[in-house]
Coordinates of C-alpha atoms in Angstrom, one line a residue:
X1 CA -19.2 -47.7 -34.6
X2 CA -17.0 -44.9 -36.4
X3 CA -17.0 -41.7 -34.6
X4 CA -18.0 -40.3 -37.7
X5 CA -21.1 -41.6 -37.7
X6 CA -21.5 -39.5 -34.7
X7 CA -21.0 -35.9 -36.8
X8 CA -24.3 -34.4 -38.0
X9 CA -26.1 -35.6 -41.0
X10 CA -25.4 -32.6 -42.8
X11 CA -21.6 -32.3 -41.9
X12 CA -21.1 -36.6 -43.3
X13 CA -22.8 -35.5 -47.0
X14 CA -20.5 -32.5 -47.6
X15 CA -17.8 -32.7 -50.4
X16 CA -15.1 -31.3 -48.7
X17 CA -13.5 -28.3 -50.3
X18 CA -9.8 -29.3 -51.8
X19 CA -6.9 -27.0 -53.3
X20 CA -5.0 -28.1 -56.1
X21 CA -2.1 -28.9 -53.3
X22 CA -4.8 -31.4 -51.7
X23 CA -6.1 -32.9 -55.1
X24 CA -2.5 -33.7 -55.6
X25 CA -1.0 -31.3 -58.1
X26 CA 2.8 -30.6 -58.9
X27 CA 4.8 -28.1 -58.7
X28 CA 5.7 -24.4 -56.7
X29 CA 3.6 -22.0 -58.2
X30 CA 0.0 -22.7 -57.3
X31 CA -2.2 -20.0 -59.3
X32 CA -5.8 -21.3 -57.8
X33 CA -4.2 -19.8 -54.0
X34 CA -3.2 -16.6 -55.7
X35 CA -0.2 -16.4 -53.2
X36 CA 2.1 -13.3 -53.4
X37 CA 5.3 -14.6 -55.4
X38 CA 7.8 -13.5 -52.6
X39 CA 8.0 -13.3 -49.0
X40 CA 8.4 -10.2 -47.8
X41 CA 10.8 -10.0 -44.1
X42 CA 8.8 -9.1 -41.2
X43 CA 9.8 -9.6 -37.4
X44 CA 7.6 -11.5 -35.0
X45 CA 8.5 -10.7 -31.2
X46 CA 8.0 -14.2 -29.4
X47 CA 7.8 -12.9 -25.9
X48 CA 4.0 -13.3 -25.4
X49 CA 3.1 -15.9 -27.7
X50 CA 1.8 -18.0 -24.6
X51 CA -0.8 -15.3 -23.6
X52 CA -4.1 -14.9 -25.6
X53 CA -4.1 -12.0 -28.0
X54 CA -6.5 -9.0 -28.2
X55 CA -10.0 -10.1 -29.4
X56 CA -9.7 -6.8 -31.9
X57 CA -6.0 -5.8 -31.8
X58 CA -5.8 -2.2 -32.2
X59 CA -3.2 -1.5 -33.9
X60 CA -4.1 -3.9 -36.8
X61 CA -7.7 -2.5 -36.7
X62 CA -6.2 1.2 -36.8
X63 CA -3.6 -0.1 -39.5
X64 CA -6.0 -1.5 -41.9
X65 CA -8.7 0.8 -41.3
X66 CA -5.9 3.7 -42.8
X67 CA -4.9 1.4 -45.5
X68 CA -8.7 0.9 -46.6
X69 CA -9.9 4.5 -45.9
X70 CA -12.2 3.2 -43.5
X71 CA -12.9 4.0 -39.7
X72 CA -11.7 1.8 -37.3
X73 CA -14.9 1.3 -36.0
X74 CA -15.8 -0.4 -39.4
X75 CA -13.1 -3.1 -39.2
X76 CA -13.6 -6.4 -37.7
X77 CA -10.5 -8.8 -37.7
X78 CA -10.9 -12.4 -38.1
X79 CA -8.6 -15.3 -38.8
X80 CA -8.6 -15.1 -42.8
X81 CA -11.8 -14.0 -45.0
X82 CA -12.9 -18.0 -44.2
X83 CA -13.8 -17.2 -40.9
X84 CA -15.4 -14.5 -41.8
X85 CA -17.8 -15.8 -44.0
X86 CA -18.5 -18.7 -41.8
X87 CA -19.0 -15.9 -38.8
X88 CA -21.6 -13.9 -41.2
X89 CA -23.6 -17.3 -41.9
X90 CA -23.6 -18.5 -38.4
X91 CA -24.7 -14.6 -37.2
X92 CA -27.4 -14.0 -39.5
X93 CA -28.8 -17.6 -40.4
X94 CA -31.1 -19.8 -38.6
X95 CA -30.0 -23.4 -39.5
X96 CA -32.7 -25.5 -41.1
X97 CA -34.9 -22.3 -42.1
X98 CA -32.6 -19.1 -43.7
X99 CA -30.8 -19.1 -47.0
X100 CA -28.0 -17.4 -48.6
X101 CA -27.7 -16.3 -52.4
X102 CA -24.9 -17.2 -54.5
X103 CA -23.6 -16.2 -58.2
X104 CA -21.9 -19.5 -59.7
X105 CA -19.4 -19.7 -60.6
X106 CA -17.9 -18.5 -57.8
X107 CA -15.8 -18.8 -54.6
X108 CA -16.5 -22.2 -53.0
X109 CA -16.3 -21.7 -49.3
X110 CA -19.8 -19.6 -49.7
X111 CA -21.7 -22.8 -50.3
X112 CA -19.7 -25.0 -48.0
X113 CA -20.0 -23.0 -45.0
X114 CA -23.6 -22.7 -45.6
X115 CA -23.8 -26.5 -45.7
X116 CA -21.5 -26.9 -42.6
X117 CA -24.0 -24.8 -40.8
X118 CA -27.3 -26.2 -42.0
X119 CA -28.1 -23.2 -44.0
X120 CA -29.8 -23.4 -47.6
X121 CA -28.4 -22.2 -50.8
X122 CA -30.0 -19.9 -53.6
X123 CA -28.0 -20.2 -56.9
X124 CA -28.4 -17.4 -59.3
X125 CA -25.9 -18.1 -62.0
X126 CA -24.0 -15.3 -63.7
X127 CA -25.5 -13.7 -66.9
X128 CA -23.7 -13.9 -70.2
X129 CA -21.9 -11.0 -69.4
X130 CA -20.5 -12.4 -66.3
X131 CA -22.4 -10.2 -64.0
X132 CA -24.5 -10.8 -61.2
X133 CA -28.1 -11.1 -62.5
X134 CA -29.6 -7.6 -60.7
X135 CA -33.3 -8.3 -61.3
X136 CA -33.3 -12.0 -60.3
X137 CA -31.4 -11.2 -57.2
X138 CA -33.4 -9.0 -56.4
X139 CA -36.6 -10.8 -56.8
X140 CA -35.2 -13.5 -54.2
X141 CA -34.6 -11.1 -51.9
X142 CA -37.5 -12.0 -49.5
X143 CA -36.3 -15.6 -49.4
X144 CA -32.5 -15.2 -48.5
X145 CA -30.6 -13.4 -45.4
X146 CA -26.9 -13.1 -47.3
X147 CA -26.2 -12.4 -50.5
X148 CA -22.4 -13.0 -51.6
X149 CA -20.8 -11.2 -54.3
X150 CA -17.2 -11.7 -55.1
X151 CA -15.3 -8.5 -56.7
X152 CA -13.1 -9.2 -58.3
X153 CA -15.0 -12.7 -59.3
X154 CA -13.2 -15.7 -58.2
X155 CA -12.7 -17.9 -60.8
X156 CA -13.6 -15.3 -63.7
X157 CA -11.8 -12.1 -62.7
X158 CA -15.0 -9.7 -63.6
X159 CA -15.8 -6.5 -60.9
X160 CA -19.2 -6.3 -59.6
X161 CA -21.1 -3.5 -61.5
X162 CA -21.0 -0.7 -59.3
X163 CA -24.6 0.9 -60.2
X164 CA -26.2 -2.5 -59.8
X165 CA -24.8 -3.1 -56.7
X166 CA -25.9 0.1 -55.6
X167 CA -29.6 -0.6 -56.5
X168 CA -29.4 -3.4 -54.9
X169 CA -28.2 -2.5 -51.5
X170 CA -31.5 -0.2 -51.7
X171 CA -33.7 -2.6 -52.7
X172 CA -32.0 -4.9 -49.8
X173 CA -32.5 -2.4 -47.0
X174 CA -33.4 -3.9 -43.9
X175 CA -34.1 -6.9 -45.7
X176 CA -30.8 -8.5 -46.6
X177 CA -27.1 -8.2 -46.3
X178 CA -25.1 -8.0 -49.0
X179 CA -21.4 -9.3 -48.9
X180 CA -18.9 -8.0 -51.5
X181 CA -15.8 -10.1 -50.8
X182 CA -12.8 -8.2 -52.1
X183 CA -9.8 -10.7 -51.6
X184 CA -8.3 -9.6 -55.1
X185 CA -9.1 -6.0 -54.7
X186 CA -5.2 -5.4 -54.7
X187 CA -5.5 -6.0 -58.5
X188 CA -7.7 -3.0 -59.3
X189 CA -8.0 -1.0 -55.6
X190 CA -9.5 1.9 -57.4
X191 CA -12.4 -0.2 -57.8
X192 CA -13.3 -1.1 -53.9
X193 CA -16.7 -0.5 -52.8
X194 CA -15.6 0.4 -49.1
X195 CA -17.0 3.8 -49.7
X196 CA -20.5 3.0 -49.9
X197 CA -20.3 1.1 -46.5
X198 CA -21.2 4.9 -45.1
X199 CA -24.4 4.8 -47.0
X200 CA -25.4 1.4 -46.8
X201 CA -25.5 -0.6 -43.1
X202 CA -26.4 -3.7 -45.1
X203 CA -23.4 -4.0 -47.2
X204 CA -20.3 -6.0 -45.7
X205 CA -16.6 -5.9 -47.5
X206 CA -14.4 -8.8 -46.9
X207 CA -10.8 -8.6 -47.5
X208 CA -7.5 -10.7 -46.9
X209 CA -4.0 -10.2 -46.0
X210 CA -3.2 -13.6 -47.4
X211 CA -3.1 -12.6 -51.0
X212 CA -1.1 -8.9 -51.8
X213 CA 0.3 -8.9 -48.2
X214 CA 2.3 -12.4 -48.5
X215 CA 1.0 -13.6 -45.0
X216 CA -1.3 -16.6 -45.8
X217 CA 1.0 -18.8 -43.6
X218 CA 0.7 -16.4 -40.4
X219 CA -2.8 -16.4 -39.8

């Protein structure tokens, strides 16, 4: 018997996420990865690499909070945004019971993380204007624990409308958590919604250092 047969059924049934690199594309620049075009010089002090790091490194938390314009107690460091996505699902969703909502076409890891955790997926496609269908999402709030929105959206590049988001956050109070993925916000930092964190405890904003900060390989 192959040990693969010991894996959970839901895991065996998954279609793995595959980047262009893994599919077998050729070239040196991978537009789907949106990696920074240049590496920036930095120094690693290696004398303590044999020790576990701080759970939430104070210097990283404080520095990123200052960069993002939020309070340090509003920052949680994860090993890449994909881990943050999965942690949200694992924390707030009961396997076999709860669901998340996504707005395809959008980033594929929301669905893959949900499937891996045995959590259901509600798909509410973008409108013809490539915006979330706000009334339709609001109608599904009783069915889902987490709503994932990507702004700028991967792959369309569109920003989530601020007025629609605020209205959804109001309706979702004490009902669901709204996650705004700002992995590409450095393309348009003036459009970030981090200022709404102070008003809405049910809002989570995810960010990454892998793109604009050229740190994809150091996570």
